[in-house]
PDB file of C-alpha atoms in Angstrom:
ATOM      1  CA  UNK A   1     156.760 168.131  34.282  1.00  0.00           C
ATOM      2  CA  UNK A   2     155.705 171.756  34.664  1.00  0.00           C
ATOM      3  CA  UNK A   3     158.593 173.795  36.070  1.00  0.00           C
ATOM      4  CA  UNK A   4     157.532 176.863  38.039  1.00  0.00           C
ATOM      5  CA  UNK A   5     160.029 179.726  38.243  1.00  0.00           C
ATOM      6  CA  UNK A   6     159.383 182.422  40.831  1.00  0.00           C
ATOM      7  CA  UNK A   7     160.880 185.891  40.731  1.00  0.00           C
ATOM      8  CA  UNK A   8     162.416 187.687  42.367  1.00  0.00           C
ATOM      9  CA  UNK A   9     164.144 185.363  44.791  1.00  0.00           C
ATOM     10  CA  UNK A  10     164.033 188.023  47.495  1.00  0.00           C
ATOM     11  CA  UNK A  11     161.933 191.163  47.696  1.00  0.00           C
ATOM     12  CA  UNK A  12     163.023 193.862  50.152  1.00  0.00           C
ATOM     13  CA  UNK A  13     160.182 196.243  50.956  1.00  0.00           C
ATOM     14  CA  UNK A  14     158.855 198.423  53.755  1.00  0.00           C
ATOM     15  CA  UNK A  15     155.501 198.035  55.510  1.00  0.00           C
ATOM     16  CA  UNK A  16     152.790 199.792  53.546  1.00  0.00           C
ATOM     17  CA  UNK A  17     154.450 199.161  50.194  1.00  0.00           C
ATOM     18  CA  UNK A  18     153.053 197.038  47.382  1.00  0.00           C
ATOM     19  CA  UNK A  19     154.562 193.623  46.668  1.00  0.00           C
ATOM     20  CA  UNK A  20     154.370 191.956  43.278  1.00  0.00           C
ATOM     21  CA  UNK A  21     155.492 188.328  43.033  1.00  0.00           C
ATOM     22  CA  UNK A  22     155.780 186.438  39.767  1.00  0.00           C
ATOM     23  CA  UNK A  23     155.391 182.749  38.952  1.00  0.00           C
ATOM     24  CA  UNK A  24     156.157 181.587  35.426  1.00  0.00           C
ATOM     25  CA  UNK A  25     155.325 178.075  34.231  1.00  0.00           C
ATOM     26  CA  UNK A  26     157.310 176.131  31.621  1.00  0.00           C
ATOM     27  CA  UNK A  27     154.028 175.127  29.975  1.00  0.00           C
ATOM     28  CA  UNK A  28     150.448 176.220  30.272  1.00  0.00           C
ATOM     29  CA  UNK A  29     148.645 175.532  33.536  1.00  0.00           C
ATOM     30  CA  UNK A  30     145.222 174.720  32.178  1.00  0.00           C
ATOM     31  CA  UNK A  31     142.078 175.308  34.223  1.00  0.00           C
ATOM     32  CA  UNK A  32     144.179 177.874  36.165  1.00  0.00           C
ATOM     33  CA  UNK A  33     144.930 175.270  38.817  1.00  0.00           C
ATOM     34  CA  UNK A  34     147.561 177.484  40.394  1.00  0.00           C
ATOM     35  CA  UNK A  35     147.813 178.197  44.128  1.00  0.00           C
ATOM     36  CA  UNK A  36     149.851 180.556  46.282  1.00  0.00           C
ATOM     37  CA  UNK A  37     151.015 179.750  49.815  1.00  0.00           C
ATOM     38  CA  UNK A  38     152.599 181.801  52.565  1.00  0.00           C
ATOM     39  CA  UNK A  39     155.042 180.169  54.938  1.00  0.00           C
ATOM     40  CA  UNK A  40     156.557 181.561  58.106  1.00  0.00           C
ATOM     41  CA  UNK A  41     159.442 179.912  60.000  1.00  0.00           C
ATOM     42  CA  UNK A  42     158.410 176.783  61.856  1.00  0.00           C
ATOM     43  CA  UNK A  43     154.910 176.809  60.387  1.00  0.00           C
ATOM     44  CA  UNK A  44     153.104 174.833  57.716  1.00  0.00           C
ATOM     45  CA  UNK A  45     152.328 176.619  54.453  1.00  0.00           C
ATOM     46  CA  UNK A  46     149.081 178.590  54.533  1.00  0.00           C
ATOM     47  CA  UNK A  47     146.904 178.717  51.444  1.00  0.00           C
ATOM     48  CA  UNK A  48     146.299 182.259  50.191  1.00  0.00           C
ATOM     49  CA  UNK A  49     145.011 181.833  46.644  1.00  0.00           C
ATOM     50  CA  UNK A  50     143.639 178.905  44.644  1.00  0.00           C
ATOM     51  CA  UNK A  51     142.391 178.723  41.076  1.00  0.00           C
ATOM     52  CA  UNK A  52     144.886 181.501  40.281  1.00  0.00           C
ATOM     53  CA  UNK A  53     142.647 184.266  41.662  1.00  0.00           C
ATOM     54  CA  UNK A  54     140.287 182.976  44.367  1.00  0.00           C
ATOM     55  CA  UNK A  55     141.125 183.993  47.912  1.00  0.00           C
ATOM     56  CA  UNK A  56     141.030 181.225  50.482  1.00  0.00           C
ATOM     57  CA  UNK A  57     138.757 181.514  53.490  1.00  0.00           C
ATOM     58  CA  UNK A  58     139.878 184.182  55.938  1.00  0.00           C
ATOM     59  CA  UNK A  59     142.557 185.708  53.691  1.00  0.00           C
ATOM     60  CA  UNK A  60     142.586 189.520  53.762  1.00  0.00           C
ATOM     61  CA  UNK A  61     141.653 191.299  50.554  1.00  0.00           C
ATOM     62  CA  UNK A  62     145.072 192.951  50.336  1.00  0.00           C
ATOM     63  CA  UNK A  63     146.162 189.614  48.823  1.00  0.00           C
ATOM     64  CA  UNK A  64     145.161 189.080  45.196  1.00  0.00           C
ATOM     65  CA  UNK A  65     146.117 186.617  42.498  1.00  0.00           C
ATOM     66  CA  UNK A  66     145.962 187.007  38.753  1.00  0.00           C
ATOM     67  CA  UNK A  67     147.162 185.427  35.549  1.00  0.00           C
ATOM     68  CA  UNK A  68     146.547 182.458  33.317  1.00  0.00           C
ATOM     69  CA  UNK A  69     148.402 180.124  31.016  1.00  0.00           C
ATOM     70  CA  UNK A  70     152.070 180.453  31.932  1.00  0.00           C
ATOM     71  CA  UNK A  71     152.214 183.764  33.823  1.00  0.00           C
ATOM     72  CA  UNK A  72     150.797 184.286  37.286  1.00  0.00           C
ATOM     73  CA  UNK A  73     151.127 187.063  39.838  1.00  0.00           C
ATOM     74  CA  UNK A  74     150.520 187.423  43.556  1.00  0.00           C
ATOM     75  CA  UNK A  75     150.028 191.010  44.688  1.00  0.00           C
ATOM     76  CA  UNK A  76     150.009 192.264  48.249  1.00  0.00           C
ATOM     77  CA  UNK A  77     148.560 195.737  48.009  1.00  0.00           C
ATOM     78  CA  UNK A  78     149.941 197.157  51.268  1.00  0.00           C
ATOM     79  CA  UNK A  79     152.380 195.094  53.271  1.00  0.00           C
ATOM     80  CA  UNK A  80     151.544 194.530  56.912  1.00  0.00           C
ATOM     81  CA  UNK A  81     154.257 193.439  59.391  1.00  0.00           C
ATOM     82  CA  UNK A  82     152.827 189.902  59.455  1.00  0.00           C
ATOM     83  CA  UNK A  83     153.180 189.547  55.650  1.00  0.00           C
ATOM     84  CA  UNK A  84     156.968 189.223  55.712  1.00  0.00           C
ATOM     85  CA  UNK A  85     157.433 185.554  54.892  1.00  0.00           C
ATOM     86  CA  UNK A  86     158.235 183.141  52.059  1.00  0.00           C
ATOM     87  CA  UNK A  87     155.680 182.671  49.288  1.00  0.00           C
ATOM     88  CA  UNK A  88     155.353 179.632  47.041  1.00  0.00           C
ATOM     89  CA  UNK A  89     153.329 179.039  43.907  1.00  0.00           C
ATOM     90  CA  UNK A  90     152.054 175.528  43.183  1.00  0.00           C
ATOM     91  CA  UNK A  91     150.415 173.966  40.156  1.00  0.00           C
ATOM     92  CA  UNK A  92     147.918 171.188  40.751  1.00  0.00           C
ATOM     93  CA  UNK A  93     146.844 170.794  37.150  1.00  0.00           C
ATOM     94  CA  UNK A  94     149.282 168.155  35.941  1.00  0.00           C
ATOM     95  CA  UNK A  95     151.146 165.304  37.551  1.00  0.00           C
ATOM     96  CA  UNK A  96     153.736 165.478  38.870  1.00  0.00           C
ATOM     97  CA  UNK A  97     152.521 168.454  40.879  1.00  0.00           C
ATOM     98  CA  UNK A  98     155.230 171.066  41.300  1.00  0.00           C
ATOM     99  CA  UNK A  99     156.133 174.063  43.447  1.00  0.00           C
ATOM    100  CA  UNK A 100     158.100 177.169  42.667  1.00  0.00           C
ATOM    101  CA  UNK A 101     161.338 177.679  44.576  1.00  0.00           C
ATOM    102  CA  UNK A 102     159.843 180.486  46.661  1.00  0.00           C
ATOM    103  CA  UNK A 103     160.097 184.261  47.014  1.00  0.00           C
ATOM    104  CA  UNK A 104     161.169 185.694  50.335  1.00  0.00           C
ATOM    105  CA  UNK A 105     159.566 189.015  51.216  1.00  0.00           C
ATOM    106  CA  UNK A 106     161.793 190.699  53.766  1.00  0.00           C
ATOM    107  CA  UNK A 107     161.691 193.973  55.639  1.00  0.00           C
ATOM    108  CA  UNK A 108     163.813 196.657  54.030  1.00  0.00           C
TER     109      UNK A 108
ATOM    110  CA  UNK B   1     135.831 171.530  58.764  1.00  0.00           C
ATOM    111  CA  UNK B   2     138.373 169.013  57.554  1.00  0.00           C
ATOM    112  CA  UNK B   3     141.550 168.676  59.598  1.00  0.00           C
ATOM    113  CA  UNK B   4     144.611 166.536  58.961  1.00  0.00           C
ATOM    114  CA  UNK B   5     147.154 165.214  61.450  1.00  0.00           C
ATOM    115  CA  UNK B   6     150.394 163.414  60.624  1.00  0.00           C
ATOM    116  CA  UNK B   7     151.793 160.749  62.916  1.00  0.00           C
ATOM    117  CA  UNK B   8     154.727 158.364  62.903  1.00  0.00           C
ATOM    118  CA  UNK B   9     158.281 157.901  64.116  1.00  0.00           C
ATOM    119  CA  UNK B  10     160.453 160.983  64.257  1.00  0.00           C
ATOM    120  CA  UNK B  11     163.648 158.978  63.815  1.00  0.00           C
ATOM    121  CA  UNK B  12     164.316 156.314  61.188  1.00  0.00           C
ATOM    122  CA  UNK B  13     167.560 154.420  60.589  1.00  0.00           C
ATOM    123  CA  UNK B  14     169.254 154.502  57.197  1.00  0.00           C
ATOM    124  CA  UNK B  15     168.111 151.785  54.778  1.00  0.00           C
ATOM    125  CA  UNK B  16     164.872 151.295  56.700  1.00  0.00           C
ATOM    126  CA  UNK B  17     161.322 152.255  55.665  1.00  0.00           C
ATOM    127  CA  UNK B  18     159.790 155.559  56.669  1.00  0.00           C
ATOM    128  CA  UNK B  19     156.090 155.132  57.433  1.00  0.00           C
ATOM    129  CA  UNK B  20     153.737 157.998  58.239  1.00  0.00           C
ATOM    130  CA  UNK B  21     149.978 158.159  58.690  1.00  0.00           C
ATOM    131  CA  UNK B  22     147.617 161.050  58.107  1.00  0.00           C
ATOM    132  CA  UNK B  23     144.358 160.985  60.050  1.00  0.00           C
ATOM    133  CA  UNK B  24     141.471 162.844  58.457  1.00  0.00           C
ATOM    134  CA  UNK B  25     138.795 164.346  60.687  1.00  0.00           C
ATOM    135  CA  UNK B  26     135.693 166.267  59.649  1.00  0.00           C
ATOM    136  CA  UNK B  27     135.513 164.601  56.248  1.00  0.00           C
ATOM    137  CA  UNK B  28     135.645 161.246  54.483  1.00  0.00           C
ATOM    138  CA  UNK B  29     138.487 159.895  52.387  1.00  0.00           C
ATOM    139  CA  UNK B  30     136.036 157.960  50.255  1.00  0.00           C
ATOM    140  CA  UNK B  31     132.947 160.110  49.883  1.00  0.00           C
ATOM    141  CA  UNK B  32     134.964 163.199  48.972  1.00  0.00           C
ATOM    142  CA  UNK B  33     136.641 163.271  45.545  1.00  0.00           C
ATOM    143  CA  UNK B  34     139.888 164.869  46.576  1.00  0.00           C
ATOM    144  CA  UNK B  35     143.580 164.303  46.009  1.00  0.00           C
ATOM    145  CA  UNK B  36     145.093 163.170  49.305  1.00  0.00           C
ATOM    146  CA  UNK B  37     148.681 164.249  49.113  1.00  0.00           C
ATOM    147  CA  UNK B  38     152.093 163.991  50.753  1.00  0.00           C
ATOM    148  CA  UNK B  39     154.614 166.834  50.508  1.00  0.00           C
ATOM    149  CA  UNK B  40     157.964 167.264  52.193  1.00  0.00           C
ATOM    150  CA  UNK B  41     160.341 170.086  52.979  1.00  0.00           C
ATOM    151  CA  UNK B  42     164.027 169.549  53.584  1.00  0.00           C
ATOM    152  CA  UNK B  43     165.512 171.756  56.326  1.00  0.00           C
ATOM    153  CA  UNK B  44     165.809 175.311  55.063  1.00  0.00           C
ATOM    154  CA  UNK B  45     164.606 174.341  51.584  1.00  0.00           C
ATOM    155  CA  UNK B  46     161.496 174.558  49.422  1.00  0.00           C
ATOM    156  CA  UNK B  47     158.505 172.267  49.074  1.00  0.00           C
ATOM    157  CA  UNK B  48     158.691 168.917  47.281  1.00  0.00           C
ATOM    158  CA  UNK B  49     155.590 167.047  46.144  1.00  0.00           C
ATOM    159  CA  UNK B  50     155.801 163.332  46.943  1.00  0.00           C
ATOM    160  CA  UNK B  51     152.538 161.999  45.551  1.00  0.00           C
ATOM    161  CA  UNK B  52     148.814 161.550  45.986  1.00  0.00           C
ATOM    162  CA  UNK B  53     146.075 158.984  46.204  1.00  0.00           C
ATOM    163  CA  UNK B  54     142.724 159.740  44.602  1.00  0.00           C
ATOM    164  CA  UNK B  55     139.330 158.133  44.616  1.00  0.00           C
ATOM    165  CA  UNK B  56     140.403 155.454  47.024  1.00  0.00           C
ATOM    166  CA  UNK B  57     143.086 153.886  44.932  1.00  0.00           C
ATOM    167  CA  UNK B  58     144.536 155.814  42.013  1.00  0.00           C
ATOM    168  CA  UNK B  59     148.051 157.004  42.798  1.00  0.00           C
ATOM    169  CA  UNK B  60     150.611 159.314  41.250  1.00  0.00           C
ATOM    170  CA  UNK B  61     154.158 159.795  42.478  1.00  0.00           C
ATOM    171  CA  UNK B  62     157.085 162.147  42.005  1.00  0.00           C
ATOM    172  CA  UNK B  63     159.297 160.480  39.375  1.00  0.00           C
ATOM    173  CA  UNK B  64     162.373 161.130  41.522  1.00  0.00           C
ATOM    174  CA  UNK B  65     160.881 159.013  44.331  1.00  0.00           C
ATOM    175  CA  UNK B  66     158.669 156.623  42.397  1.00  0.00           C
ATOM    176  CA  UNK B  67     160.823 153.529  42.912  1.00  0.00           C
ATOM    177  CA  UNK B  68     160.741 153.941  46.696  1.00  0.00           C
ATOM    178  CA  UNK B  69     157.353 155.442  47.553  1.00  0.00           C
ATOM    179  CA  UNK B  70     153.832 154.154  48.013  1.00  0.00           C
ATOM    180  CA  UNK B  71     150.653 155.793  49.325  1.00  0.00           C
ATOM    181  CA  UNK B  72     147.707 153.779  50.598  1.00  0.00           C
ATOM    182  CA  UNK B  73     144.354 154.319  52.248  1.00  0.00           C
ATOM    183  CA  UNK B  74     142.702 152.699  55.283  1.00  0.00           C
ATOM    184  CA  UNK B  75     139.049 153.596  54.908  1.00  0.00           C
ATOM    185  CA  UNK B  76     138.054 151.972  58.200  1.00  0.00           C
ATOM    186  CA  UNK B  77     140.246 154.448  60.074  1.00  0.00           C
ATOM    187  CA  UNK B  78     139.836 157.367  57.651  1.00  0.00           C
ATOM    188  CA  UNK B  79     143.599 157.492  57.247  1.00  0.00           C
ATOM    189  CA  UNK B  80     146.074 157.505  54.403  1.00  0.00           C
ATOM    190  CA  UNK B  81     149.689 156.515  54.689  1.00  0.00           C
ATOM    191  CA  UNK B  82     153.097 157.146  53.175  1.00  0.00           C
ATOM    192  CA  UNK B  83     155.778 154.494  52.889  1.00  0.00           C
ATOM    193  CA  UNK B  84     159.268 155.423  51.704  1.00  0.00           C
ATOM    194  CA  UNK B  85     161.778 152.604  51.478  1.00  0.00           C
ATOM    195  CA  UNK B  86     165.582 152.534  51.678  1.00  0.00           C
ATOM    196  CA  UNK B  87     165.853 155.936  53.312  1.00  0.00           C
ATOM    197  CA  UNK B  88     169.059 157.944  53.590  1.00  0.00           C
ATOM    198  CA  UNK B  89     169.978 161.187  55.329  1.00  0.00           C
ATOM    199  CA  UNK B  90     168.683 162.977  52.232  1.00  0.00           C
ATOM    200  CA  UNK B  91     165.162 161.951  53.256  1.00  0.00           C
ATOM    201  CA  UNK B  92     165.382 163.970  56.472  1.00  0.00           C
ATOM    202  CA  UNK B  93     162.588 166.504  56.158  1.00  0.00           C
ATOM    203  CA  UNK B  94     159.323 167.815  57.506  1.00  0.00           C
ATOM    204  CA  UNK B  95     156.560 165.707  55.981  1.00  0.00           C
ATOM    205  CA  UNK B  96     153.122 167.206  55.390  1.00  0.00           C
ATOM    206  CA  UNK B  97     149.884 165.533  54.420  1.00  0.00           C
ATOM    207  CA  UNK B  98     147.323 167.611  52.580  1.00  0.00           C
ATOM    208  CA  UNK B  99     143.981 167.594  50.863  1.00  0.00           C
ATOM    209  CA  UNK B 100     145.045 169.325  47.706  1.00  0.00           C
ATOM    210  CA  UNK B 101     145.258 172.287  47.552  1.00  0.00           C
ATOM    211  CA  UNK B 102     143.470 173.729  50.564  1.00  0.00           C
ATOM    212  CA  UNK B 103     143.948 171.769  53.769  1.00  0.00           C
ATOM    213  CA  UNK B 104     147.334 170.878  55.209  1.00  0.00           C
ATOM    214  CA  UNK B 105     148.464 169.123  58.341  1.00  0.00           C
ATOM    215  CA  UNK B 106     150.914 170.823  60.658  1.00  0.00           C
ATOM    216  CA  UNK B 107     153.789 168.629  59.482  1.00  0.00           C
ATOM    217  CA  UNK B 108     156.055 166.167  61.235  1.00  0.00           C
ATOM    218  CA  UNK B 109     159.841 166.150  61.250  1.00  0.00           C
ATOM    219  CA  UNK B 110     161.442 162.861  60.293  1.00  0.00           C
ATOM    220  CA  UNK B 111     165.168 162.490  60.818  1.00  0.00           C
ATOM    221  CA  UNK B 112     167.116 159.682  59.172  1.00  0.00           C
ATOM    222  CA  UNK B 113     170.086 158.788  61.322  1.00  0.00           C
ATOM    223  CA  UNK B 114     171.716 155.778  62.902  1.00  0.00           C
TER     224      UNK B 114
END
């Protein structure tokens, strides 16, 4: 099983700042089958990034994904008020599929 | 545009079987080669992958649930289903169906309680 470890657990930032979220895998995620989701309270997760770096339909370009192998990053270039939420990484390369434990981006 | 909708009882008694259905609209379970997936989220917790069904019949399950879970497809109704046996309060969660990794349903809360 591929264990995904996200860091930091909580990120306290102000609107307009840059957010950098990390997702580290216990073994290589081949084919870069790594996705990032945003979740707000009471809502289903929303896909932001798939294939490690491809933005999903309708996702603003301030969201970008990068990385390969065991190290992946989600970057939000300038935080907007609606970006404060919990973010999860997810590998869909191997079974069992796994999720990271989440990073909460909160308003400083 | 594919859309998914979960349905099923919101309350299940301990030791009984939790059964949920996901109705797929705007796409076909059979003609599309996708992984049709169930995921759950315990209250205030992270996301837990339950399992998937692929290509009409191949399944893979979370090892922690494997002895109690099954996923099946009803092609005539364009639906896939989750069955989780011998439930306890620890199975109380929001259950999501998804077409991995892009399309998710809105989720349905299932509470296990007598």
